[in-house]
PDB file of C-alpha atoms in Angstrom:
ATOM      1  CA  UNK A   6     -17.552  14.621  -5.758  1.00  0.00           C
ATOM      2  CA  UNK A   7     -14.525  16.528  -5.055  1.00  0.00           C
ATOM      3  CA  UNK A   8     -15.949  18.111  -1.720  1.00  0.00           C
ATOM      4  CA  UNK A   9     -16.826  15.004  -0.566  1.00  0.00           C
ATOM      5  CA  UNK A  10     -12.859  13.419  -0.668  1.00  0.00           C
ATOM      6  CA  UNK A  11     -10.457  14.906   1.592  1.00  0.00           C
ATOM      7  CA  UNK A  12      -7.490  16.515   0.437  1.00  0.00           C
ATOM      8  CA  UNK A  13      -5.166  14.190  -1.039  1.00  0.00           C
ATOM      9  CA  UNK A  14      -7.165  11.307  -1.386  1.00  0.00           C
ATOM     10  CA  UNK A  15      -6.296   8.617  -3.818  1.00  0.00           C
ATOM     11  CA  UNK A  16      -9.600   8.111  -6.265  1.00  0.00           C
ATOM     12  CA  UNK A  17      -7.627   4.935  -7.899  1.00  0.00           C
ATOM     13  CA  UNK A  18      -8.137   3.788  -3.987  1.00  0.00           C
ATOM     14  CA  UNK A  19     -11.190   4.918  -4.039  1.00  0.00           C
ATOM     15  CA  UNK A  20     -12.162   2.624  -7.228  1.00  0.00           C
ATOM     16  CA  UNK A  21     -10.145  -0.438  -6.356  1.00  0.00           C
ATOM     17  CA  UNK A  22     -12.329  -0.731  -2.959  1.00  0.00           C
ATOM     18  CA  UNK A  23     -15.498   0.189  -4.932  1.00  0.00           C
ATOM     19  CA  UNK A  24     -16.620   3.363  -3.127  1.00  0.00           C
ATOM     20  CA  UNK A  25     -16.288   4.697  -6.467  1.00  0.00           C
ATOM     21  CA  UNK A  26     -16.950   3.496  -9.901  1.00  0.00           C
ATOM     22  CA  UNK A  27     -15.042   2.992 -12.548  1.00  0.00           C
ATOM     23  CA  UNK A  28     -15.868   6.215 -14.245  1.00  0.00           C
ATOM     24  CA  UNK A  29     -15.247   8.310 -10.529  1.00  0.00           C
ATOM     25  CA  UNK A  30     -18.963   8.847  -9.923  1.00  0.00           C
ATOM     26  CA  UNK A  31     -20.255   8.146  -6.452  1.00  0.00           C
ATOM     27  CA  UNK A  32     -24.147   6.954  -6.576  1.00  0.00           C
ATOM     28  CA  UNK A  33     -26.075   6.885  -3.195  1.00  0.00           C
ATOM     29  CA  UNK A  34     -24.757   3.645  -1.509  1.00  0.00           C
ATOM     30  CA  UNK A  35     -21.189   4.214  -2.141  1.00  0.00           C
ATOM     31  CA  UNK A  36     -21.962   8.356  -1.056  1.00  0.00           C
ATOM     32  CA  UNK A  37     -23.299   6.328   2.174  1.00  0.00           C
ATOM     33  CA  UNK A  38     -20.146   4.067   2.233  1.00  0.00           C
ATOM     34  CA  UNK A  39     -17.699   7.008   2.041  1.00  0.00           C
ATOM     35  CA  UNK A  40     -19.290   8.547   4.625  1.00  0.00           C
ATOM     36  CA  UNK A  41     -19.058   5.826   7.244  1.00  0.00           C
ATOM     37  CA  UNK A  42     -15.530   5.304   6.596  1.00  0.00           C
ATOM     38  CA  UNK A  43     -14.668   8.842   6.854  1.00  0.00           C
ATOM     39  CA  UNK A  44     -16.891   9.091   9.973  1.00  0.00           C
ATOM     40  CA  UNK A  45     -14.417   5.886  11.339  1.00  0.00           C
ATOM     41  CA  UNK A  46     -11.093   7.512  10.344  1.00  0.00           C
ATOM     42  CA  UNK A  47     -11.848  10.354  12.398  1.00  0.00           C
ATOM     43  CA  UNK A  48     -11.597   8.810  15.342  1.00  0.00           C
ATOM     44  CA  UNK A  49      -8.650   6.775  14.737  1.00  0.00           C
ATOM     45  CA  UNK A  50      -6.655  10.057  13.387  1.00  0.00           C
ATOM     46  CA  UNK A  51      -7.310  11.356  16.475  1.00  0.00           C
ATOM     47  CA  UNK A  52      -5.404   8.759  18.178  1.00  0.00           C
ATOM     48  CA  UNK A  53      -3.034   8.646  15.657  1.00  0.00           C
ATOM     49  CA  UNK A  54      -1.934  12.355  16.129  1.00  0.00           C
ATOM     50  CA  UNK A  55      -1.808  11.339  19.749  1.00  0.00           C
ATOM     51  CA  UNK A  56       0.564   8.905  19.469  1.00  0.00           C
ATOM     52  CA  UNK A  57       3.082  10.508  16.673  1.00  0.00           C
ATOM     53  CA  UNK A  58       3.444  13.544  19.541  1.00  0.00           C
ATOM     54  CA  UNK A  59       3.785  11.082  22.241  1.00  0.00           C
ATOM     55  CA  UNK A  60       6.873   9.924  23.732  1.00  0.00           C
ATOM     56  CA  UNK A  61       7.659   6.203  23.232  1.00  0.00           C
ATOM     57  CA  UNK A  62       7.656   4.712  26.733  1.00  0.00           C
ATOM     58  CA  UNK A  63      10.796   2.075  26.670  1.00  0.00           C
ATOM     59  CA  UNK A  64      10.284  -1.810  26.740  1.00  0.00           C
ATOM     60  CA  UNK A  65      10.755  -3.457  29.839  1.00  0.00           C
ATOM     61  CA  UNK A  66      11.033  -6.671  28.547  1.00  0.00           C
ATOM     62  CA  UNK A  67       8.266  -9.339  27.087  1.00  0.00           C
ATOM     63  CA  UNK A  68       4.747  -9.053  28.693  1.00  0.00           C
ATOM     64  CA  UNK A  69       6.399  -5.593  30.612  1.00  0.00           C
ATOM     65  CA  UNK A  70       4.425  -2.707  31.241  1.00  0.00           C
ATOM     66  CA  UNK A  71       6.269   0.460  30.901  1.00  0.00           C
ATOM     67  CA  UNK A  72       5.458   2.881  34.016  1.00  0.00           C
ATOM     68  CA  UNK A  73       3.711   6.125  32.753  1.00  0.00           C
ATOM     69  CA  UNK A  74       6.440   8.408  33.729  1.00  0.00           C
ATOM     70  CA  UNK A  75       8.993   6.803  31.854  1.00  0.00           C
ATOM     71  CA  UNK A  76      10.169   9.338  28.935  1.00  0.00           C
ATOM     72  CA  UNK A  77      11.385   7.998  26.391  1.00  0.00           C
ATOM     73  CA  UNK A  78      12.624   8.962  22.401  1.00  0.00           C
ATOM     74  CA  UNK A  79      10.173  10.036  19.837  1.00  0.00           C
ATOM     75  CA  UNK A  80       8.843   6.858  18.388  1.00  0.00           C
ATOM     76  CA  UNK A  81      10.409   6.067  14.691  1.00  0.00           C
ATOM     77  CA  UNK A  82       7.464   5.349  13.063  1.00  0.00           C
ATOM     78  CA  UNK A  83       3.898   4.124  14.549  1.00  0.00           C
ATOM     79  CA  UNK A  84       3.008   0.458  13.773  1.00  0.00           C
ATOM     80  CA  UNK A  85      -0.630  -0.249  13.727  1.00  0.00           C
ATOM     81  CA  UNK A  86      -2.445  -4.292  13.574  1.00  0.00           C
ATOM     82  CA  UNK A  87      -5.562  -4.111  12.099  1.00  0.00           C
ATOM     83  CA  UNK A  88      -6.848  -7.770  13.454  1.00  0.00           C
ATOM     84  CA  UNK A  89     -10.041  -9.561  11.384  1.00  0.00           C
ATOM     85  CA  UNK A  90      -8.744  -6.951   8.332  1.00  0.00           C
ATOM     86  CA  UNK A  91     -10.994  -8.931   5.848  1.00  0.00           C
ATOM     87  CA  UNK A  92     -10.856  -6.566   2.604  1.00  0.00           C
ATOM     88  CA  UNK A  93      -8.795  -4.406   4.580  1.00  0.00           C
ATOM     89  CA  UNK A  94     -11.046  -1.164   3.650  1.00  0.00           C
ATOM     90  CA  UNK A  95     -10.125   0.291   7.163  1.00  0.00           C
ATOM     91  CA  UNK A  96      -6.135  -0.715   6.450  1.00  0.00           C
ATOM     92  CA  UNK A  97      -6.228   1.089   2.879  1.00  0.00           C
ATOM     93  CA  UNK A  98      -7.766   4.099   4.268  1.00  0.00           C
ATOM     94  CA  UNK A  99      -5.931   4.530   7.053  1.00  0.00           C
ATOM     95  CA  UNK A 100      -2.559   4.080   4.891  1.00  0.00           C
ATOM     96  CA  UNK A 101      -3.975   6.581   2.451  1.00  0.00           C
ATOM     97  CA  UNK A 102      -4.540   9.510   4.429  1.00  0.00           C
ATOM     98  CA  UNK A 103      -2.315   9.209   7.792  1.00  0.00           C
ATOM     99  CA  UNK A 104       0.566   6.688   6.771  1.00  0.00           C
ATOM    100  CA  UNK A 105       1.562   7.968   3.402  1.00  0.00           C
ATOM    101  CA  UNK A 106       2.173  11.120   4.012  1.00  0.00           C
ATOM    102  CA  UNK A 107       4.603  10.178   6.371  1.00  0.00           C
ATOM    103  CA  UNK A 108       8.202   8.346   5.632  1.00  0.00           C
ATOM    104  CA  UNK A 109       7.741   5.937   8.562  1.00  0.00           C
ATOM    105  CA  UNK A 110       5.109   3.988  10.315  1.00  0.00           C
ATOM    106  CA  UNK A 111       3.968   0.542   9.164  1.00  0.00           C
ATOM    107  CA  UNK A 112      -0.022  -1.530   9.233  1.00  0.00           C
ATOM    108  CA  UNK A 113       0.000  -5.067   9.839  1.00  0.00           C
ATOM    109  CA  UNK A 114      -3.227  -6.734   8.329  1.00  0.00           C
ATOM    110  CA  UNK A 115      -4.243  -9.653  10.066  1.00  0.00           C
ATOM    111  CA  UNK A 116      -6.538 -12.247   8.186  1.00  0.00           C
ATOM    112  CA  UNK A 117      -7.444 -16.046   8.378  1.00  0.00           C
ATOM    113  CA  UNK A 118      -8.994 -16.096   4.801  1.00  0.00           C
ATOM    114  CA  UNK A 119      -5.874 -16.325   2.553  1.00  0.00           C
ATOM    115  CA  UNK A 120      -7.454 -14.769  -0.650  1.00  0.00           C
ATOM    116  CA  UNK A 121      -8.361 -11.811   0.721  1.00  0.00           C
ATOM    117  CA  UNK A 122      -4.919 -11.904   2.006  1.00  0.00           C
ATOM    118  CA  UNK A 123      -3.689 -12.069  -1.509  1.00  0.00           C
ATOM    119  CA  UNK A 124      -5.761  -9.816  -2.725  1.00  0.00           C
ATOM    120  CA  UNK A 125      -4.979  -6.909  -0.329  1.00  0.00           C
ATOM    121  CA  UNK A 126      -0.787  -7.816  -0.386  1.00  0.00           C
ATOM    122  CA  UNK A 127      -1.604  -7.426  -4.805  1.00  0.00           C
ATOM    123  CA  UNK A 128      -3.577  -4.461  -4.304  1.00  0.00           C
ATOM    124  CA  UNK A 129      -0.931  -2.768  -1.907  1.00  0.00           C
ATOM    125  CA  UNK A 130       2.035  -3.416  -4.434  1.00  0.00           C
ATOM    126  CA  UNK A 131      -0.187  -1.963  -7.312  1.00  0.00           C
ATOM    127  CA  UNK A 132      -0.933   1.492  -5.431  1.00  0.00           C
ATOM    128  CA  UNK A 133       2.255   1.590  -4.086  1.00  0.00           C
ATOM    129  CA  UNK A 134       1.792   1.149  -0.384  1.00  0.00           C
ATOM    130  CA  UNK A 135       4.759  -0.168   0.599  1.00  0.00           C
ATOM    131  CA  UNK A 136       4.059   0.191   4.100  1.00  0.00           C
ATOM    132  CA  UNK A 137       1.617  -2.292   4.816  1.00  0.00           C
ATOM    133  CA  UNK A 138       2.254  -6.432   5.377  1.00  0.00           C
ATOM    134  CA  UNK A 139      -0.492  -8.698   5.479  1.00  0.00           C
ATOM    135  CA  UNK A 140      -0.725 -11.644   7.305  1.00  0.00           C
ATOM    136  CA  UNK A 141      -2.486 -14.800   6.525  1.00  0.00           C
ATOM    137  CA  UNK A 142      -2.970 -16.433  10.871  1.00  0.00           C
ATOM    138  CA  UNK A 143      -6.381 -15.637  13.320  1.00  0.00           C
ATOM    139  CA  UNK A 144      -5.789 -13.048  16.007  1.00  0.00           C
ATOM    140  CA  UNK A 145      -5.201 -15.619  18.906  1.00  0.00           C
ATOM    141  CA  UNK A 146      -2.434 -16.770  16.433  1.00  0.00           C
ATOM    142  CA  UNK A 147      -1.030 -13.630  15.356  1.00  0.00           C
ATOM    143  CA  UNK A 148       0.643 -12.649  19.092  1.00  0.00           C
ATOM    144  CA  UNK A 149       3.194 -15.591  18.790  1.00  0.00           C
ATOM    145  CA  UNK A 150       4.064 -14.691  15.513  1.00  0.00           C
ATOM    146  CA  UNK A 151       7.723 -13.766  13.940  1.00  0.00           C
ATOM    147  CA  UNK A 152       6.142 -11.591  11.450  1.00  0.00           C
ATOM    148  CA  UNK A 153       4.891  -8.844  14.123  1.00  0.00           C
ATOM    149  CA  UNK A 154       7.762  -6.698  15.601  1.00  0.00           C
ATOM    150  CA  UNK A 155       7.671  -7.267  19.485  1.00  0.00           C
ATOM    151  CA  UNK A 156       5.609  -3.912  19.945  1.00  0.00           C
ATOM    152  CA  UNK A 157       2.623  -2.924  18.471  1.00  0.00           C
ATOM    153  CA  UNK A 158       1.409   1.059  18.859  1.00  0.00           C
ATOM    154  CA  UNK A 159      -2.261   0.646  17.594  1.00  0.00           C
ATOM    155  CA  UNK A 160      -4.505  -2.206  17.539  1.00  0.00           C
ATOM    156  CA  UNK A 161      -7.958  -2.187  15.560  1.00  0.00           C
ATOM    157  CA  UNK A 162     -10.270  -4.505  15.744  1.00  0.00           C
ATOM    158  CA  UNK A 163     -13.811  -4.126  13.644  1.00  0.00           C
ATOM    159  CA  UNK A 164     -16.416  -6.546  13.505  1.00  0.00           C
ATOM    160  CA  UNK A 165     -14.001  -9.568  15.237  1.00  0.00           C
ATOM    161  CA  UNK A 166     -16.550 -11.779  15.550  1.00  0.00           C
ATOM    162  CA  UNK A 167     -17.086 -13.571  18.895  1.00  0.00           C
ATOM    163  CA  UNK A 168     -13.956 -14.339  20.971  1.00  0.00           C
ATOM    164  CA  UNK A 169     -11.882 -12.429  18.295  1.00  0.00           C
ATOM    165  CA  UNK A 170     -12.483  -9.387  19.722  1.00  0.00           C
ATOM    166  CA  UNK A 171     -10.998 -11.069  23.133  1.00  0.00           C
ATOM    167  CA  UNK A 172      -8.018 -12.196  21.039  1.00  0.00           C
ATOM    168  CA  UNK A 173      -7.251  -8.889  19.779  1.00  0.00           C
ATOM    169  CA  UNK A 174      -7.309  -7.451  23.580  1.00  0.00           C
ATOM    170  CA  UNK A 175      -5.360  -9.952  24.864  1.00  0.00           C
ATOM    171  CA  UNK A 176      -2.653  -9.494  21.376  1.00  0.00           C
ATOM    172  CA  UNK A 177      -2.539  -5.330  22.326  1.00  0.00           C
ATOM    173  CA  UNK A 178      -1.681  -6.653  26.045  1.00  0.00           C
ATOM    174  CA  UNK A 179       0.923  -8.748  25.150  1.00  0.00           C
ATOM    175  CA  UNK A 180       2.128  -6.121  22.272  1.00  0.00           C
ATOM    176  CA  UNK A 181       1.994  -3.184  25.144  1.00  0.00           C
ATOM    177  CA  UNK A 182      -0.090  -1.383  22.811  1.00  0.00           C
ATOM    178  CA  UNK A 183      -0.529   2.778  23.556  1.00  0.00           C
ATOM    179  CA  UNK A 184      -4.007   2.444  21.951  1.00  0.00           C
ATOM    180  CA  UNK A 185      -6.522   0.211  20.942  1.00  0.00           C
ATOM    181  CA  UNK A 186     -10.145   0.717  19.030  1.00  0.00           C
ATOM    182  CA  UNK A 187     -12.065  -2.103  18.796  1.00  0.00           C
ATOM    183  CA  UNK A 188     -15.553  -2.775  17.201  1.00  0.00           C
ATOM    184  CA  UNK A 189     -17.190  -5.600  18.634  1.00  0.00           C
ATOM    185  CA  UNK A 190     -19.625  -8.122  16.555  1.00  0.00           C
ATOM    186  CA  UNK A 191     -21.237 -11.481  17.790  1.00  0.00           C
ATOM    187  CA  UNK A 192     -20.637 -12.157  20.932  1.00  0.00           C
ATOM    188  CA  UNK A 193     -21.956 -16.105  21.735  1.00  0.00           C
ATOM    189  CA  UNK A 194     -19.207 -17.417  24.599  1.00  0.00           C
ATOM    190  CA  UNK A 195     -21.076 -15.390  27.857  1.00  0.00           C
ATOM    191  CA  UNK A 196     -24.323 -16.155  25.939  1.00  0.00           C
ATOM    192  CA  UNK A 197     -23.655 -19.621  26.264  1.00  0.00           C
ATOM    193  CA  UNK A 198     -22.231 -19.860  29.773  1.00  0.00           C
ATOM    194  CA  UNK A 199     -25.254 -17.915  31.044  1.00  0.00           C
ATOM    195  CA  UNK A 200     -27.350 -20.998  29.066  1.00  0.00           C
ATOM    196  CA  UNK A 201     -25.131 -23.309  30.991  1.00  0.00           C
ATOM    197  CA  UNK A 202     -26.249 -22.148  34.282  1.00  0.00           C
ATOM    198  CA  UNK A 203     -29.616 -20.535  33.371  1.00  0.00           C
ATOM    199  CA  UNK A 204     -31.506 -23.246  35.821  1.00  0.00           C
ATOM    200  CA  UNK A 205     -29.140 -22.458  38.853  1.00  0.00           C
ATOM    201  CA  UNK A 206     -29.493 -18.877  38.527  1.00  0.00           C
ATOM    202  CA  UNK A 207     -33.545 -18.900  38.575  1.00  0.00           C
ATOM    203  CA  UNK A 208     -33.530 -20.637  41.897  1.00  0.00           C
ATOM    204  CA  UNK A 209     -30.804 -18.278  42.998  1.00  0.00           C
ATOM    205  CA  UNK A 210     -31.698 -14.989  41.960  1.00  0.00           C
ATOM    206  CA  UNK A 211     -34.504 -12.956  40.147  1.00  0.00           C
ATOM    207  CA  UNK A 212     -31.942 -11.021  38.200  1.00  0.00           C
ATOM    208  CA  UNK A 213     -31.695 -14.174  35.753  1.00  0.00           C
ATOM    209  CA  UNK A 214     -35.218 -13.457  34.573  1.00  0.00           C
ATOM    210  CA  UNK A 215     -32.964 -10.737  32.365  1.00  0.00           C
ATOM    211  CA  UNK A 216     -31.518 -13.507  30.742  1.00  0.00           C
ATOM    212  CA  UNK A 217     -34.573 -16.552  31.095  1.00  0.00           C
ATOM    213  CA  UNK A 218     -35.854 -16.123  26.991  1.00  0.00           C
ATOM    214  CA  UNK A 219     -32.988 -16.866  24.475  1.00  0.00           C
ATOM    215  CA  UNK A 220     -33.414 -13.927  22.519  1.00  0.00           C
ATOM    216  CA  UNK A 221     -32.739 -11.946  26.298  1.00  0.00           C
ATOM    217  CA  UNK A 222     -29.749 -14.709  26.559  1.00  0.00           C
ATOM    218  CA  UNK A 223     -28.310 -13.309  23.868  1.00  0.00           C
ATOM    219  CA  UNK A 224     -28.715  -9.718  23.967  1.00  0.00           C
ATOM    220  CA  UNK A 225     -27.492  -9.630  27.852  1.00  0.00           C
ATOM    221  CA  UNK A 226     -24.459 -11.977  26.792  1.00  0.00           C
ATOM    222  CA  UNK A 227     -23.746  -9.127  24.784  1.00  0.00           C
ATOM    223  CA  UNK A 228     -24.080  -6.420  27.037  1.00  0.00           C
ATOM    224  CA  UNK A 229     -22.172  -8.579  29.535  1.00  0.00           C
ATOM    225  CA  UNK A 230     -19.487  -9.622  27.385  1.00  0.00           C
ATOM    226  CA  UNK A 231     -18.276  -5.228  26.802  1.00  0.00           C
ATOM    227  CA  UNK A 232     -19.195  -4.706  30.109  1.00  0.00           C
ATOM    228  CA  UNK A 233     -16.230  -6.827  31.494  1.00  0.00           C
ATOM    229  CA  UNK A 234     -13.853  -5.831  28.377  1.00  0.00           C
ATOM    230  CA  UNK A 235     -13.980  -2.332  29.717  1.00  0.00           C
ATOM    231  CA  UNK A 236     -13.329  -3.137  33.574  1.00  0.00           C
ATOM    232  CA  UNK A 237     -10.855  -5.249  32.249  1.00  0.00           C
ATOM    233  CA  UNK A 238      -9.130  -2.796  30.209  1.00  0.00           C
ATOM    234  CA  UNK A 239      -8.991  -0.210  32.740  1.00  0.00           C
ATOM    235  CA  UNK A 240      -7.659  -3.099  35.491  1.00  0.00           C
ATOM    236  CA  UNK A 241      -4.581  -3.322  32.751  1.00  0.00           C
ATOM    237  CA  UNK A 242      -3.990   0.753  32.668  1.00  0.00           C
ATOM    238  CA  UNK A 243      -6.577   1.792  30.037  1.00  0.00           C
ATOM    239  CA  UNK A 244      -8.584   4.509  30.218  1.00  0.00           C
ATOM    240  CA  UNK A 245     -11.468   3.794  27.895  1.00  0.00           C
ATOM    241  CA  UNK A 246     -14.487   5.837  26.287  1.00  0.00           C
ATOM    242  CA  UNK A 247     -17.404   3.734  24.979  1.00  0.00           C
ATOM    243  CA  UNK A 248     -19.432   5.446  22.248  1.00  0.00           C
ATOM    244  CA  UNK A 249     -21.527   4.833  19.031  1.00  0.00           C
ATOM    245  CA  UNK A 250     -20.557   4.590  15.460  1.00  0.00           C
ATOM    246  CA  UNK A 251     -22.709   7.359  14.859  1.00  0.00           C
ATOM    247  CA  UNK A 252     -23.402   6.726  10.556  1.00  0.00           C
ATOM    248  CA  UNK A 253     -23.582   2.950  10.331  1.00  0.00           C
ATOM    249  CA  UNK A 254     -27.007   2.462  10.268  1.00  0.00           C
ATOM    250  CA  UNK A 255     -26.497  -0.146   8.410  1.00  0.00           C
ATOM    251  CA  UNK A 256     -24.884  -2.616  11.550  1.00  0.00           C
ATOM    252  CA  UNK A 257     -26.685  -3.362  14.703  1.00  0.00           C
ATOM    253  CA  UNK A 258     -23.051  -3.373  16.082  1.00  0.00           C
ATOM    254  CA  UNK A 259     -22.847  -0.094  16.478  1.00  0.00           C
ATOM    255  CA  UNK A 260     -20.781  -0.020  19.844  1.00  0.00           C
ATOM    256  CA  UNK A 261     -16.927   1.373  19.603  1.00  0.00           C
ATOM    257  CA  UNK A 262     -14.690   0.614  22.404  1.00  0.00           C
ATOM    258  CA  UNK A 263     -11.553   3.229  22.744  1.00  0.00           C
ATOM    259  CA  UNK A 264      -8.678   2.290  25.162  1.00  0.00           C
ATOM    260  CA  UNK A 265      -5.682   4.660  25.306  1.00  0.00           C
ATOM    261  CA  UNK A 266      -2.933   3.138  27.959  1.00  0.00           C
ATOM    262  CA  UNK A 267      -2.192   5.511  31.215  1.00  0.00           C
ATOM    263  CA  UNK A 268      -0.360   2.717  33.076  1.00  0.00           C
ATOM    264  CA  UNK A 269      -3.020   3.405  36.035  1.00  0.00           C
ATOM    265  CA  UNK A 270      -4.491   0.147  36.979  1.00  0.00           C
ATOM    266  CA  UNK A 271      -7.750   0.436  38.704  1.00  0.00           C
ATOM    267  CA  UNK A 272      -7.761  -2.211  41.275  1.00  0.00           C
ATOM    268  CA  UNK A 273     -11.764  -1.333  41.725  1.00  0.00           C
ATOM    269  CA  UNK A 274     -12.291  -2.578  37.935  1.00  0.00           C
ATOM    270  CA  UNK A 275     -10.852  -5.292  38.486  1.00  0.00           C
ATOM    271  CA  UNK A 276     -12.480  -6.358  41.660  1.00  0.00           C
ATOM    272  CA  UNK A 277     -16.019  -4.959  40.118  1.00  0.00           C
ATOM    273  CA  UNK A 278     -15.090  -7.442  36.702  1.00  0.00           C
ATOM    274  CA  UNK A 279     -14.576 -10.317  39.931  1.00  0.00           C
ATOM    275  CA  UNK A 280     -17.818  -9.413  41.581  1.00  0.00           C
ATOM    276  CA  UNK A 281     -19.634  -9.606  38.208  1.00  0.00           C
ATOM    277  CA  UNK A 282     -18.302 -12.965  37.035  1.00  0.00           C
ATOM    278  CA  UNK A 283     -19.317 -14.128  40.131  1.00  0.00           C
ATOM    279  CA  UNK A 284     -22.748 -12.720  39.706  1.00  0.00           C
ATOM    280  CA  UNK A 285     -23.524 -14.174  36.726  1.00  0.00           C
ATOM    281  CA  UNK A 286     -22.014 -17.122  37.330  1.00  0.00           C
ATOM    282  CA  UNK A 287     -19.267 -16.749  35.088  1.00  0.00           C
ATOM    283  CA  UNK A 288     -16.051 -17.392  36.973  1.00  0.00           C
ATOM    284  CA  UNK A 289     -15.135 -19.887  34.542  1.00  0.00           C
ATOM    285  CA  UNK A 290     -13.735 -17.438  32.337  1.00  0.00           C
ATOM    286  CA  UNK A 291     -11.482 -15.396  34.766  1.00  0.00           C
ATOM    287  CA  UNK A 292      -8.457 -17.398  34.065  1.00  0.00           C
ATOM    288  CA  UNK A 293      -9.102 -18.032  30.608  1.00  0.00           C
ATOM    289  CA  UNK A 294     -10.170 -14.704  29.018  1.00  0.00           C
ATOM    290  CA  UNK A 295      -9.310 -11.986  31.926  1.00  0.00           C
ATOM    291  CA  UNK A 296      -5.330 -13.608  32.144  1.00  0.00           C
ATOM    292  CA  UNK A 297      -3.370 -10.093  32.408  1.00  0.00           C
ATOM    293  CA  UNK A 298      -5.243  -9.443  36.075  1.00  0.00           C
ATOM    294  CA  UNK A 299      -2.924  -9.805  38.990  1.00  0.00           C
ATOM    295  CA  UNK A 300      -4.498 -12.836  40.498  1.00  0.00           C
ATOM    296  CA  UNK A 301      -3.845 -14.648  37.984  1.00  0.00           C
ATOM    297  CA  UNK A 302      -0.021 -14.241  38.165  1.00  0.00           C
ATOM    298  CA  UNK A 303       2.220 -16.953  39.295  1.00  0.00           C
ATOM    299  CA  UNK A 304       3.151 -16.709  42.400  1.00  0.00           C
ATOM    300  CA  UNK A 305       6.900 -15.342  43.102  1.00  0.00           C
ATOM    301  CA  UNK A 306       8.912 -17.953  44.244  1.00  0.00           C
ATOM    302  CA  UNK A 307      10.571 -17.280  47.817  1.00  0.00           C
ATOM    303  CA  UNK A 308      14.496 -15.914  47.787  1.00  0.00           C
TER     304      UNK A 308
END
């Protein structure tokens, strides 16, 4: 079992999360289980390591965007949200092998299910992890909250179901986050907007036969839906990598969305994520899910 843990990992963790058993013994499913999360943390270190060797870019203010060449001080200490947290499996393990090594640096576990909320705070004070918060609000909630600090470094998102995943983007926006690594699950909002208009879009075009059966409704909304998170990511100074979970067989959401922030906005992503709502007929949502583009800025008033 021992060549199977990395060095320095905490079995009592381990056990409390149930990837081991009581006695320390790892049977097939939990073998499986370990692997998966191991496979997951890799990436994440990664960006991790990235940002502790990164310069902290200063604030400009609420809802600013610091310029990319703005040099900052070395950050104190990177702050990570981990939004839809549930168990917090991904929280723990982080903590365990990046965070506690280090004297600063702080995870924020967001969760609208209160017990598990309990559960992980009770859990966290038993192994000692005094480095991690969690937070009992949903993601759209969590951005307005006094219990985040103002800036977040690292946002995570696995498995947000639906619009949650939205949330989350829109809460690293708002936080100015360096990074962000989301996971997306069910995805029903374009799904149901392309239902909306299926009839219209028949008689307008024969690209809606892609989306004319309900199970194709679905499975395009998808597509659709991480498709436009991407453009719109990279229209807010993201450069992003889409790849597969490679090792979780086990999920049919198996898509991983990785955003690192350049500060170069691509004007052609955001007039391709224009073109496309338009396409599909989905307009409706520019000004209430794609916010952060520049057209949907106030106007400056005249001097």
């Amino acid at each position: 079992m021992a060549d199977e843990l990395r060095p320095g990992q905490s079995v009592e963790l381990l056990k409390e999360l149930h990837i081991l058993t009581r006695e320390g013994k790892l049977n097939q499913d939990s073998r499986r289980k370990l692997k998966q999360v191991v496979h997951l943390y890799q990436f994440i270190e990664k960006l991790l390591l990235e940002l502790a060797d990164a310069p902290l870019l200063p604030s400009k203010g609420a809802g600013a965007t610091a310029e990319p060449d703005q040099v900052g001080s070395l950050p104190p200490g990177i702050t990570l949200a981990d939004h839809g947290a549930g168990k917090s499996y991904l929280g723990f393990i982080l903590y365990d092998l990046f965070f506690r090594q280090r004297s600063q640096g702080h995870i924020y576990g967001i969760e609208s299910r209160a017990e598990l909320v309990q559960k992980s705070t009770e859990l966290a004070e038993r192994l000692g992890f005094e480095r991690m918060s969690f937070i009992n609000l949903t993601v759209a909630q969590s951005a307005q909250s006094a219990c985040l600090p103002e800036r977040i470094d690292l946002v995570t998102a696995l498995h947000a179901c639906d619009t949650a995943t939205d949330d989350a983007i829109a809460f690293g926006l708002q936080k100015q986050a360096r990074a962000m690594v989301l996971v997306p699950c069910c995805q029903a909002e374009v799904a149901r907007v392309l239902s909306q208009h299926k009839a219209l879009s028949l008689s307008r075009t024969p690209l809606a036969e892609l989306w004319r059966h309900p199970l194709h409704t679905r499975e395009m909304g998808s597509q659709i839906t991480n498709v436009l998170r991407c453009l719109y990511l990279e229209a807010c100074g993201y450069q992003v990598t889409v790849t597969e979970l490679v090792g979780w067989e086990h999920s049919m959401k198996n898509e991983l969305i990785i955003a690192r922030y350049t500060g170069q906005k691509k004007r052609a992503s955001a007039e391709r994520l224009r073109a496309l709502l338009t396409e599909f007929g989905l307009l409706s949502l520019l000004h209430t899910r794609f916010t952060s583009l520049s057209e949907n800025m106030p106007p400056v008033a005249a001097q």
